[in-house]
Structures are given as C-alpha cells and as structure tokens.
Amino acid sequence: MIRILIAEDDPMVAELNRRYVDSVVGFEAMGIASLPEEVLNRALAEKPDLILLDIYMPGMTGLKVLEKLRAAGSPADIIMISAANDMGSVQKAMQLGAVDYLIKPFQFERFQQALLAYAQRWHFFSESTDIKQSDIDALLFQTEQTASPCELPKGLTKETLSIVWNAINETGQSDFSAEDIAFASGVSRVSVRKYLSFLQEAGLLTSDVLYGAVGRPQSRYRVHKSEKDRIFLYI
C-alpha cells in the first residue's frame, strides 16, 4: 500500500483530495497536514511514500517546504498541486525533484493518471535490484498510454476487479483457488473465475492444475510478482 500525506490548508480541498486518493486502489491517505511545520514534522516522523504538496500555504510556500524536506533528508516523493501555473514555479518544483505537477482545477482522471504513473515508479524502486538500461528507459520515458488505465474485456468492471484483487492480496497465501477468492471477496465463483482468467491472460497471475485423489482437478493461482504493479493500468 502506497501511503500519501496530503499537504493542503483548505479543508474542503484537502477532503476532496483524500477521497480521490482513497478511491484509487493501492493508495492510502495517511492524513492531512494544513501547516508547513506540520508537513515537515509528519514527513520526517511518519515517512510517507508520497506527499501531495500545495505551493500556496500559510507562512511558507510549498516550494520552500520541499527545499527543507530535501535538506532534512526526507526521501518522500512529491506531487505538487497548485493554482500556480507560472513557468518558474513548475521549473523550480521539478528541479527540487517533484515527480508531477497538477494545476488546479484538475479533473479526477488527471489525478488518477498521476497516481498510476507514480505506482509504476514506486514498485520499480521497491522491487528492483539489478537494473538494466531498458528498465531505466521504460521508467523515464514512459508514455501517457503506458500510464493510463487500460480497457477491460466486455462483462468485467473495474469495481469488481478491485474487489477481487484486494481479496487476492489479503489471502496471505502463496497460492489460492477461485473458491478461496470467492469466499474472501463475496463475489460468485463463476465471476471470480472470469476475473482470474483475465488476470492470468494479462500476465499478472500464473496457475497450475492440481489433481487430487478424488474430485475434479483444481486450478491454483499465484501472483506474478514482477508484473503485479501493472494492475494499476486496469483499476
């Protein structure tokens, strides 16, 4: 789960951003900080993965907060969110290491795209050890298409896929059956099999067929760990 601190002094905007974050699978809003000092203290103490940082904050600009975070050694990634659309602000944010810049007002789709692209980056650095040039190129030069949600086959929905995927992650088992996921998710076994089949075709799952002494053979599925971050392209 990617943990996000929301740095925003407007309570209504902060709450909207929190709802946006919580609506994207794989992300968790760990709290809201309305003052620059609070952002600095919580970032250093709670170590969020990502901070959504507004430029206009009382007493200190978000850019100055970002400078102080870097000077203090905070590894948190930053997505700037601001009504400031001047080139100087954008350039300064990028020079300080912001991974994205959202200009208010923005659509949820653009916000979601920023999180999806960040999820790819986060998983890349969390799971990779030996890195090839092609891996770095794919990360640095990813296109809008690779960071945008992909269409699901007819009959499948993002909402149910999210439920099934969350159930898979919550099983705590190295492998699982359709029956296991149906029980954990509350989705019918027939529907679960369709979603597991899709996830296998998409390369996120692998499966083996086990033959018992009695009864029908059973498919057991496993998450393809090196590919699992691509779930964010579908949900």
Coordinates of N, CA, C and O in Angstrom, one line a residue, residues 19-195:
R19 N -10.5 11.9 -0.6 CA -11.4 11.0 -1.2 C -10.9 10.5 -2.5 O -11.0 9.3 -2.9
Y20 N -10.2 11.4 -3.3 CA -9.6 11.0 -4.5 C -8.6 9.9 -4.3 O -8.5 8.8 -5.0
V21 N -7.7 10.1 -3.3 CA -6.6 9.1 -3.0 C -7.3 7.8 -2.6 O -6.8 6.7 -3.1
D22 N -8.2 7.8 -1.7 CA -8.8 6.5 -1.2 C -9.6 5.8 -2.3 O -9.9 4.6 -2.1
S23 N -10.0 6.5 -3.4 CA -10.7 5.8 -4.4 C -9.8 5.1 -5.4 O -10.3 4.3 -6.3
V24 N -8.5 5.3 -5.3 CA -7.6 4.6 -6.2 C -7.0 3.4 -5.5 O -6.3 3.6 -4.5
V25 N -7.2 2.2 -6.0 CA -6.7 1.0 -5.3 C -5.2 1.0 -5.2 O -4.5 1.4 -6.1
G26 N -4.7 0.7 -4.0 CA -3.3 0.6 -3.8 C -2.7 1.8 -3.1 O -1.5 1.8 -2.8
F27 N -3.6 2.8 -2.9 CA -3.2 4.0 -2.2 C -4.0 4.3 -0.9 O -5.1 3.9 -0.8
E28 N -3.3 4.9 0.1 CA -4.0 5.2 1.3 C -3.6 6.6 1.8 O -2.4 6.9 1.8
A29 N -4.6 7.4 2.1 CA -4.4 8.7 2.6 C -4.1 8.6 4.1 O -5.0 8.2 4.9
M30 N -2.9 8.8 4.5 CA -2.5 8.6 5.9 C -2.8 9.8 6.8 O -2.7 9.8 8.0
G31 N -3.2 10.9 6.2 CA -3.6 12.1 6.9 C -3.5 13.4 6.1 O -3.0 13.4 5.0
I32 N -3.9 14.5 6.8 CA -3.9 15.8 6.2 C -3.1 16.7 7.1 O -3.3 16.8 8.3
A33 N -2.2 17.5 6.5 CA -1.4 18.5 7.2 C -1.7 19.9 6.6 O -1.5 20.1 5.4
S34 N -2.1 20.8 7.4 CA -2.6 22.1 6.9 C -1.6 23.2 7.0 O -1.7 24.3 6.5
L35 N -0.5 23.0 7.8 CA 0.5 24.0 8.1 C 1.9 23.5 7.6 O 2.2 22.3 7.8
P36 N 2.8 24.3 7.1 CA 4.1 23.9 6.6 C 4.9 23.1 7.7 O 5.5 22.1 7.4
E37 N 4.8 23.6 9.0 CA 5.6 23.0 10.0 C 5.1 21.6 10.3 O 5.8 20.6 10.6
E38 N 3.7 21.4 10.2 CA 3.1 20.1 10.3 C 3.5 19.1 9.2 O 3.8 18.0 9.5
V39 N 3.6 19.7 8.0 CA 4.1 18.9 6.9 C 5.5 18.3 7.1 O 5.8 17.2 7.0
L40 N 6.4 19.2 7.5 CA 7.7 18.9 7.8 C 7.9 17.8 8.9 O 8.5 16.8 8.8
N41 N 7.2 18.1 10.0 CA 7.2 17.2 11.2 C 6.7 15.8 10.8 O 7.3 14.8 11.2
R42 N 5.5 15.8 10.2 CA 4.9 14.5 9.9 C 5.7 13.7 8.8 O 5.8 12.5 8.9
A43 N 6.2 14.4 7.9 CA 7.0 13.8 6.8 C 8.2 13.1 7.4 O 8.6 12.0 7.0
L44 N 8.9 13.7 8.3 CA 10.1 13.2 8.9 C 9.8 12.1 9.9 O 10.5 11.1 10.1
A45 N 8.6 12.2 10.6 CA 8.3 11.2 11.7 C 7.6 10.0 11.1 O 7.8 8.9 11.5
E46 N 6.7 10.2 10.2 CA 5.8 9.1 9.7 C 6.3 8.6 8.4 O 5.8 7.5 7.9
K47 N 7.1 9.3 7.7 CA 7.8 8.8 6.5 C 6.8 8.3 5.4 O 6.7 7.1 5.0
P48 N 5.9 9.2 4.9 CA 5.0 8.8 3.8 C 5.8 8.5 2.5 O 6.9 9.0 2.4
D49 N 5.2 7.7 1.7 CA 5.8 7.4 0.4 C 5.7 8.6 -0.5 O 6.7 8.9 -1.3
L50 N 4.6 9.3 -0.5 CA 4.3 10.4 -1.4 C 3.6 11.5 -0.6 O 2.8 11.3 0.2
I51 N 3.9 12.8 -1.0 CA 3.2 13.9 -0.4 C 2.6 14.7 -1.5 O 3.2 15.0 -2.5
L52 N 1.3 15.0 -1.4 CA 0.6 15.9 -2.3 C 0.8 17.3 -1.7 O 0.1 17.6 -0.7
L53 N 1.6 18.1 -2.3 CA 2.0 19.4 -1.7 C 1.5 20.6 -2.5 O 1.9 20.8 -3.7
D54 N 0.8 21.5 -1.8 CA 0.3 22.7 -2.4 C 1.4 23.8 -2.3 O 2.1 23.8 -1.3
I55 N 1.5 24.6 -3.3 CA 2.5 25.7 -3.3 C 2.1 26.8 -2.3 O 2.9 27.3 -1.5
Y56 N 0.8 27.1 -2.3 CA 0.3 28.2 -1.5 C -0.1 27.7 -0.1 O -1.2 27.2 0.0
M57 N 0.8 27.9 0.9 CA 0.5 27.5 2.2 C 0.8 28.7 3.2 O 1.6 29.5 2.8
P58 N 0.1 28.8 4.3 CA 0.3 30.0 5.2 C 1.7 30.0 5.8 O 2.1 29.0 6.4
G59 N 2.4 31.1 5.6 CA 3.7 31.2 6.3 C 4.9 30.7 5.6 O 6.0 31.2 5.8
M60 N 4.7 29.8 4.6 CA 5.8 29.2 3.9 C 5.3 28.6 2.6 O 4.3 27.9 2.7
T61 N 5.9 28.8 1.5 CA 5.5 28.2 0.3 C 5.8 26.7 0.2 O 6.7 26.3 0.9
G62 N 5.0 26.0 -0.5 CA 5.2 24.6 -0.7 C 6.6 24.3 -1.3 O 7.3 23.3 -1.0
L63 N 7.1 25.2 -2.1 CA 8.5 25.1 -2.7 C 9.5 25.2 -1.6 O 10.5 24.4 -1.6
K64 N 9.3 26.1 -0.6 CA 10.2 26.2 0.5 C 10.1 24.9 1.4 O 11.2 24.4 1.9
V65 N 8.9 24.4 1.6 CA 8.8 23.2 2.3 C 9.5 22.1 1.7 O 10.2 21.3 2.3
L66 N 9.4 22.0 0.4 CA 10.1 20.9 -0.4 C 11.6 21.1 -0.2 O 12.4 20.1 0.0
E67 N 12.1 22.3 -0.3 CA 13.6 22.5 0.0 C 14.0 22.0 1.4 O 15.0 21.4 1.5
K68 N 13.2 22.3 2.4 CA 13.5 21.9 3.7 C 13.4 20.4 3.9 O 14.2 19.8 4.6
L69 N 12.5 19.8 3.2 CA 12.4 18.3 3.3 C 13.6 17.7 2.7 O 14.2 16.7 3.3
R70 N 14.1 18.2 1.6 CA 15.3 17.6 1.0 C 16.5 17.9 1.8 O 17.4 17.0 2.0
A71 N 16.6 19.1 2.4 CA 17.7 19.4 3.3 C 17.7 18.5 4.5 O 18.8 18.2 5.0
A72 N 16.5 18.1 5.0 CA 16.4 17.2 6.2 C 16.6 15.8 5.8 O 16.6 14.9 6.7
G73 N 16.7 15.5 4.5 CA 17.0 14.1 4.1 C 15.7 13.3 3.9 O 15.8 12.0 3.9
S74 N 14.6 13.9 3.8 CA 13.3 13.2 3.6 C 13.3 12.5 2.2 O 13.5 13.2 1.2
P75 N 13.1 11.2 2.1 CA 13.0 10.5 0.8 C 11.7 10.6 0.2 O 11.5 10.0 -0.9
A76 N 10.7 11.2 0.8 CA 9.3 11.2 0.3 C 9.3 11.8 -1.1 O 9.9 12.9 -1.4
D77 N 8.5 11.2 -2.0 CA 8.3 11.8 -3.3 C 7.2 12.8 -3.2 O 6.4 12.8 -2.3
I78 N 7.2 13.7 -4.2 CA 6.3 14.9 -4.1 C 5.6 15.0 -5.4 O 6.2 15.0 -6.5
I79 N 4.3 15.2 -5.3 CA 3.5 15.7 -6.4 C 2.9 17.1 -6.0 O 2.2 17.2 -5.0
M80 N 3.3 18.1 -6.8 CA 2.9 19.5 -6.5 C 1.5 19.6 -7.0 O 1.1 19.2 -8.1
I81 N 0.6 20.2 -6.2 CA -0.8 20.6 -6.6 C -1.0 22.0 -6.3 O -0.9 22.4 -5.1
S82 N -1.2 22.8 -7.3 CA -1.3 24.3 -7.1 C -2.0 25.0 -8.2 O -2.1 24.5 -9.3
A83 N -2.5 26.2 -7.9 CA -3.1 27.0 -8.9 C -2.0 27.8 -9.6 O -2.2 28.5 -10.6
A84 N -0.8 27.8 -9.0 CA 0.3 28.5 -9.6 C 0.7 27.8 -11.0 O 1.1 26.7 -11.0
N85 N 0.6 28.5 -12.0 CA 0.9 28.0 -13.4 C 2.0 28.7 -14.1 O 2.1 28.6 -15.3
D86 N 2.8 29.5 -13.3 CA 3.9 30.2 -14.0 C 5.0 29.2 -14.2 O 5.2 28.3 -13.4
M87 N 5.8 29.5 -15.2 CA 6.9 28.6 -15.6 C 7.9 28.4 -14.5 O 8.5 27.4 -14.2
G88 N 8.1 29.5 -13.7 CA 9.2 29.5 -12.7 C 8.8 28.5 -11.6 O 9.7 27.8 -11.1
S89 N 7.5 28.5 -11.2 CA 7.1 27.6 -10.1 C 7.2 26.1 -10.6 O 7.7 25.2 -9.8
V90 N 6.8 25.9 -11.8 CA 6.9 24.5 -12.3 C 8.3 24.0 -12.4 O 8.7 22.9 -12.0
Q91 N 9.2 24.9 -13.0 CA 10.6 24.6 -13.1 C 11.3 24.3 -11.8 O 12.0 23.3 -11.6
K92 N 11.0 25.2 -10.8 CA 11.6 25.0 -9.5 C 11.2 23.7 -8.8 O 12.0 23.0 -8.2
A93 N 9.9 23.4 -9.0 CA 9.4 22.1 -8.4 C 10.1 20.9 -9.0 O 10.5 20.0 -8.3
M94 N 10.3 21.0 -10.3 CA 10.9 19.9 -11.0 C 12.4 19.8 -10.6 O 13.0 18.7 -10.4
Q95 N 13.0 20.9 -10.5 CA 14.4 20.9 -10.1 C 14.6 20.4 -8.7 O 15.7 19.8 -8.4
L96 N 13.6 20.5 -7.8 CA 13.7 20.0 -6.5 C 13.2 18.5 -6.4 O 13.2 18.0 -5.3
G97 N 12.9 18.0 -7.5 CA 12.6 16.5 -7.5 C 11.1 16.2 -7.5 O 10.8 15.0 -7.3
A98 N 10.2 17.1 -7.7 CA 8.8 16.7 -7.8 C 8.6 15.8 -9.0 O 9.1 16.0 -10.1
V99 N 7.8 14.7 -8.8 CA 7.6 13.7 -9.8 C 6.4 14.1 -10.8 O 6.3 13.5 -11.8
D100 N 5.6 15.1 -10.3 CA 4.5 15.5 -11.2 C 4.0 16.9 -10.7 O 4.4 17.3 -9.6
Y101 N 3.2 17.5 -11.5 CA 2.7 18.9 -11.1 C 1.3 19.0 -11.7 O 1.1 18.9 -12.9
L102 N 0.4 19.2 -10.8 CA -1.0 19.3 -11.2 C -1.5 20.7 -10.9 O -1.4 21.2 -9.8
I103 N -2.0 21.3 -12.0 CA -2.5 22.7 -11.9 C -4.0 22.7 -11.5 O -4.8 22.0 -12.2
K104 N -4.4 23.4 -10.5 CA -5.8 23.5 -10.1 C -6.5 24.4 -11.1 O -6.0 25.4 -11.5
P105 N -7.8 24.1 -11.4 CA -8.5 22.9 -11.0 C -8.2 21.8 -12.0 O -7.9 22.1 -13.2
F106 N -8.2 20.6 -11.5 CA -7.8 19.4 -12.4 C -9.0 18.4 -12.3 O -9.7 18.4 -11.3
Q107 N -9.0 17.6 -13.3 CA -10.0 16.5 -13.3 C -9.5 15.3 -12.6 O -8.3 15.1 -12.5
F108 N -10.4 14.5 -12.1 CA -10.0 13.3 -11.4 C -9.2 12.4 -12.3 O -8.3 11.7 -11.8
E109 N -9.5 12.3 -13.6 CA -8.8 11.4 -14.5 C -7.3 11.8 -14.5 O -6.4 10.9 -14.5
R110 N -7.0 13.1 -14.5 CA -5.6 13.5 -14.5 C -4.9 13.2 -13.1 O -3.8 12.7 -13.1
F111 N -5.7 13.3 -12.1 CA -5.2 13.0 -10.7 C -4.9 11.5 -10.7 O -3.8 11.0 -10.2
Q112 N -5.8 10.7 -11.2 CA -5.6 9.2 -11.2 C -4.4 8.8 -12.0 O -3.7 8.0 -11.6
Q113 N -4.3 9.5 -13.2 CA -3.1 9.2 -14.0 C -1.8 9.5 -13.3 O -0.9 8.7 -13.4
A114 N -1.8 10.5 -12.5 CA -0.6 10.9 -11.8 C -0.2 9.8 -10.8 O 0.9 9.4 -10.6
L115 N -1.3 9.2 -10.1 CA -1.0 8.2 -9.1 C -0.7 6.9 -9.8 O 0.2 6.1 -9.3
L116 N -1.3 6.6 -10.9 CA -1.0 5.3 -11.6 C 0.5 5.4 -12.1 O 1.2 4.4 -12.0
A117 N 0.9 6.5 -12.6 CA 2.3 6.6 -13.1 C 3.3 6.5 -11.9 O 4.3 5.9 -12.0
Y118 N 2.9 7.1 -10.8 CA 3.7 7.0 -9.6 C 3.8 5.6 -9.1 O 4.8 5.2 -8.6
A119 N 2.7 4.9 -9.1 CA 2.7 3.5 -8.7 C 3.7 2.7 -9.4 O 4.4 1.8 -8.8
Q120 N 3.8 2.9 -10.7 CA 4.8 2.2 -11.5 C 6.2 2.5 -11.0 O 7.1 1.6 -10.9
R121 N 6.4 3.8 -10.7 CA 7.7 4.2 -10.2 C 8.0 3.6 -8.9 O 9.1 3.1 -8.6
W122 N 7.0 3.6 -8.0 CA 7.2 3.1 -6.6 C 7.5 1.6 -6.6 O 8.4 1.2 -5.9
H123 N 6.8 0.9 -7.4 CA 7.0 -0.6 -7.4 C 8.4 -0.9 -8.1 O 9.1 -1.8 -7.7
F124 N 8.8 -0.1 -9.0 CA 10.1 -0.3 -9.7 C 11.2 -0.1 -8.7 O 12.1 -1.0 -8.6
F125 N 11.2 0.9 -7.9 CA 12.2 1.1 -6.9 C 12.1 0.2 -5.7 O 13.1 -0.1 -5.0
S126 N 10.9 -0.3 -5.4 CA 10.7 -1.1 -4.2 C 11.1 -2.5 -4.5 O 11.6 -3.2 -3.6
E127 N 11.0 -3.0 -5.7 CA 11.2 -4.4 -6.0 C 12.4 -4.7 -6.9 O 12.9 -5.8 -6.9
S128 N 12.9 -3.7 -7.6 CA 14.1 -4.0 -8.5 C 15.4 -4.0 -7.7 O 15.6 -3.4 -6.7
T129 N 16.3 -4.9 -8.1 CA 17.6 -5.0 -7.6 C 18.7 -4.6 -8.6 O 19.2 -3.5 -8.7
D130 N 18.9 -5.6 -9.5 CA 19.8 -5.3 -10.6 C 19.0 -4.7 -11.7 O 17.9 -5.2 -12.1
I131 N 19.4 -3.5 -12.3 CA 18.6 -2.8 -13.2 C 19.3 -2.7 -14.6 O 20.5 -2.5 -14.6
K132 N 18.6 -2.9 -15.6 CA 19.1 -2.8 -17.0 C 18.8 -1.5 -17.5 O 17.9 -0.8 -17.0
Q133 N 19.5 -1.1 -18.5 CA 19.2 0.2 -19.2 C 17.8 0.3 -19.7 O 17.2 1.3 -19.6
S134 N 17.3 -0.8 -20.2 CA 15.9 -0.8 -20.8 C 14.9 -0.6 -19.6 O 13.9 0.1 -19.9
D135 N 15.2 -1.0 -18.4 CA 14.3 -0.8 -17.3 C 14.3 0.7 -17.0 O 13.2 1.3 -16.7
I136 N 15.5 1.3 -17.0 CA 15.5 2.8 -16.7 C 14.8 3.6 -17.8 O 14.1 4.5 -17.5
D137 N 15.0 3.2 -19.0 CA 14.4 3.9 -20.1 C 12.9 3.8 -20.1 O 12.2 4.8 -20.3
A138 N 12.4 2.6 -19.7 CA 11.0 2.4 -19.6 C 10.4 3.3 -18.5 O 9.3 3.8 -18.7
L139 N 11.1 3.5 -17.4 CA 10.6 4.3 -16.3 C 10.7 5.8 -16.7 O 9.7 6.5 -16.5
L140 N 11.8 6.2 -17.3 CA 12.0 7.6 -17.6 C 11.1 8.1 -18.8 O 10.7 9.3 -18.8
F141 N 11.0 7.3 -19.7 CA 10.3 7.7 -21.0 C 9.0 7.0 -21.2 O 8.5 6.9 -22.3
Q142 N 8.3 6.6 -20.1 CA 7.0 6.0 -20.2 C 6.1 7.1 -20.8 O 6.1 8.2 -20.5
T143 N 5.2 6.6 -21.7 CA 4.3 7.5 -22.4 C 3.0 7.6 -21.7 O 2.7 6.9 -20.7
E144 N 2.2 8.5 -22.1 CA 0.9 8.7 -21.5 C 0.1 7.4 -21.6 O -0.7 7.0 -20.7
Q145 N 0.2 6.7 -22.7 CA -0.5 5.5 -22.9 C -0.1 4.4 -21.8 O -1.0 3.7 -21.3
T146 N 1.1 4.3 -21.5 CA 1.5 3.3 -20.5 C 1.1 3.6 -19.1 O 0.9 2.7 -18.3
A147 N 0.8 4.9 -18.8 CA 0.4 5.2 -17.5 C -1.1 5.4 -17.4 O -1.6 5.6 -16.3
S148 N -1.8 5.2 -18.5 CA -3.3 5.4 -18.5 C -4.0 4.1 -18.3 O -3.5 3.0 -18.7
P149 N -5.1 4.1 -17.6 CA -5.9 2.8 -17.4 C -6.2 2.2 -18.7 O -6.5 2.8 -19.7
C150 N -6.1 0.8 -18.8 CA -6.5 0.1 -20.0 C -7.9 -0.4 -19.9 O -8.5 -0.5 -18.8
E151 N -8.5 -0.6 -21.1 CA -9.9 -1.1 -21.1 C -10.0 -2.5 -20.7 O -9.1 -3.4 -21.0
L152 N -11.0 -2.9 -20.0 CA -11.3 -4.3 -19.6 C -12.1 -4.9 -20.6 O -12.9 -4.3 -21.3
P153 N -12.1 -6.3 -20.7 CA -12.9 -7.0 -21.6 C -14.4 -6.8 -21.3 O -14.7 -6.5 -20.1
K154 N -15.2 -6.9 -22.2 CA -16.7 -6.7 -22.0 C -17.2 -7.7 -21.0 O -16.8 -8.9 -20.9
G155 N -18.0 -7.2 -20.0 CA -18.5 -8.0 -19.0 C -17.7 -7.9 -17.7 O -18.2 -8.3 -16.6
L156 N -16.5 -7.3 -17.7 CA -15.8 -7.1 -16.5 C -15.8 -5.6 -16.1 O -15.8 -4.8 -17.0
T157 N -15.8 -5.4 -14.8 CA -15.8 -4.0 -14.3 C -14.6 -3.7 -13.4 O -14.1 -4.6 -12.8
K158 N -14.2 -2.4 -13.4 CA -13.1 -2.0 -12.6 C -13.4 -2.3 -11.1 O -12.5 -2.6 -10.3
E159 N -14.7 -2.0 -10.7 CA -15.1 -2.1 -9.3 C -14.9 -3.6 -8.8 O -14.3 -3.8 -7.8
T160 N -15.4 -4.5 -9.6 CA -15.3 -5.9 -9.2 C -13.9 -6.4 -9.3 O -13.4 -7.2 -8.4
L161 N -13.1 -5.9 -10.3 CA -11.7 -6.3 -10.4 C -11.0 -5.8 -9.2 O -10.1 -6.6 -8.6
S162 N -11.3 -4.6 -8.7 CA -10.6 -4.1 -7.5 C -10.9 -5.0 -6.3 O -10.1 -5.3 -5.5
I163 N -12.2 -5.4 -6.2 CA -12.6 -6.3 -5.0 C -11.8 -7.6 -5.1 O -11.3 -8.1 -4.1
V164 N -11.8 -8.2 -6.3 CA -11.1 -9.5 -6.5 C -9.6 -9.3 -6.2 O -9.0 -10.2 -5.5
W165 N -9.0 -8.3 -6.7 CA -7.5 -8.1 -6.5 C -7.2 -7.8 -5.0 O -6.2 -8.3 -4.5
N166 N -8.1 -7.1 -4.3 CA -7.9 -6.8 -2.9 C -8.0 -8.1 -2.1 O -7.2 -8.4 -1.2
A167 N -8.9 -9.0 -2.5 CA -9.1 -10.3 -1.9 C -7.9 -11.2 -2.1 O -7.4 -11.9 -1.2
I168 N -7.3 -11.1 -3.3 CA -6.1 -11.9 -3.6 C -4.9 -11.4 -2.7 O -4.2 -12.2 -2.1
N169 N -4.8 -10.1 -2.5 CA -3.7 -9.6 -1.7 C -3.9 -9.8 -0.2 O -2.9 -9.9 0.6
E170 N -5.2 -10.0 0.2 CA -5.5 -10.2 1.6 C -5.5 -11.7 2.0 O -5.6 -12.0 3.2
T171 N -5.4 -12.6 1.1 CA -5.4 -14.0 1.4 C -4.2 -14.4 2.3 O -4.3 -15.3 3.1
G172 N -3.1 -13.8 2.0 CA -1.8 -14.1 2.8 C -1.3 -15.5 2.4 O -0.5 -16.1 3.1
Q173 N -1.8 -16.1 1.3 CA -1.3 -17.4 0.8 C -0.4 -17.2 -0.4 O -0.6 -16.3 -1.2
S174 N 0.5 -18.2 -0.6 CA 1.4 -18.2 -1.7 C 0.6 -18.5 -3.0 O 1.0 -18.1 -4.1
D175 N -0.4 -19.4 -2.8 CA -1.3 -19.7 -4.0 C -2.7 -19.8 -3.5 O -3.0 -19.9 -2.3
F176 N -3.6 -19.8 -4.4 CA -5.1 -19.7 -4.0 C -5.9 -20.3 -5.1 O -5.5 -20.3 -6.3
S177 N -7.1 -20.6 -4.8 CA -8.1 -21.1 -5.8 C -9.2 -20.1 -6.0 O -9.3 -19.1 -5.2
A178 N -10.0 -20.3 -7.0 CA -11.1 -19.4 -7.2 C -12.1 -19.4 -6.0 O -12.7 -18.4 -5.7
E179 N -12.2 -20.6 -5.4 CA -13.1 -20.7 -4.3 C -12.6 -19.9 -3.1 O -13.4 -19.3 -2.4
D180 N -11.3 -19.9 -2.9 CA -10.7 -19.0 -1.9 C -11.0 -17.6 -2.0 O -11.4 -16.9 -1.1
I181 N -10.9 -17.1 -3.3 CA -11.1 -15.7 -3.6 C -12.6 -15.4 -3.5 O -13.0 -14.3 -3.0
A182 N -13.5 -16.3 -3.9 CA -14.9 -16.1 -3.9 C -15.3 -15.9 -2.4 O -16.1 -15.0 -2.1
F183 N -14.8 -16.8 -1.5 CA -15.1 -16.7 -0.1 C -14.6 -15.4 0.5 O -15.4 -14.8 1.3
A184 N -13.4 -15.0 0.1 CA -12.9 -13.8 0.7 C -13.5 -12.5 0.2 O -13.6 -11.5 0.9
S185 N -14.0 -12.5 -1.0 CA -14.5 -11.3 -1.7 C -16.0 -11.1 -1.6 O -16.5 -10.0 -1.8
G186 N -16.7 -12.3 -1.5 CA -18.2 -12.2 -1.6 C -18.7 -12.2 -3.1 O -19.9 -12.1 -3.3
V187 N -17.7 -12.3 -4.0 CA -18.1 -12.4 -5.4 C -18.3 -13.9 -5.8 O -17.7 -14.7 -5.3
S188 N -19.3 -14.1 -6.7 CA -19.6 -15.5 -7.0 C -18.4 -16.2 -7.6 O -17.6 -15.6 -8.3
R189 N -18.3 -17.5 -7.5 CA -17.2 -18.3 -8.0 C -17.2 -18.2 -9.5 O -16.1 -18.2 -10.1
V190 N -18.3 -18.2 -10.2 CA -18.4 -18.0 -11.6 C -17.7 -16.7 -12.1 O -16.9 -16.7 -13.0
S191 N -18.1 -15.6 -11.4 CA -17.5 -14.3 -11.7 C -16.0 -14.3 -11.4 O -15.2 -13.8 -12.2
V192 N -15.6 -14.8 -10.2 CA -14.2 -14.8 -9.8 C -13.4 -15.5 -10.9 O -12.3 -15.1 -11.2
R193 N -13.8 -16.7 -11.4 CA -13.1 -17.4 -12.4 C -12.8 -16.5 -13.6 O -11.8 -16.6 -14.2
K194 N -13.8 -15.7 -14.0 CA -13.7 -14.9 -15.2 C -12.6 -13.8 -14.9 O -11.7 -13.6 -15.8
Y195 N -12.5 -13.3 -13.7 CA -11.5 -12.3 -13.4 C -10.1 -12.9 -13.2 O -9.2 -12.3 -13.7

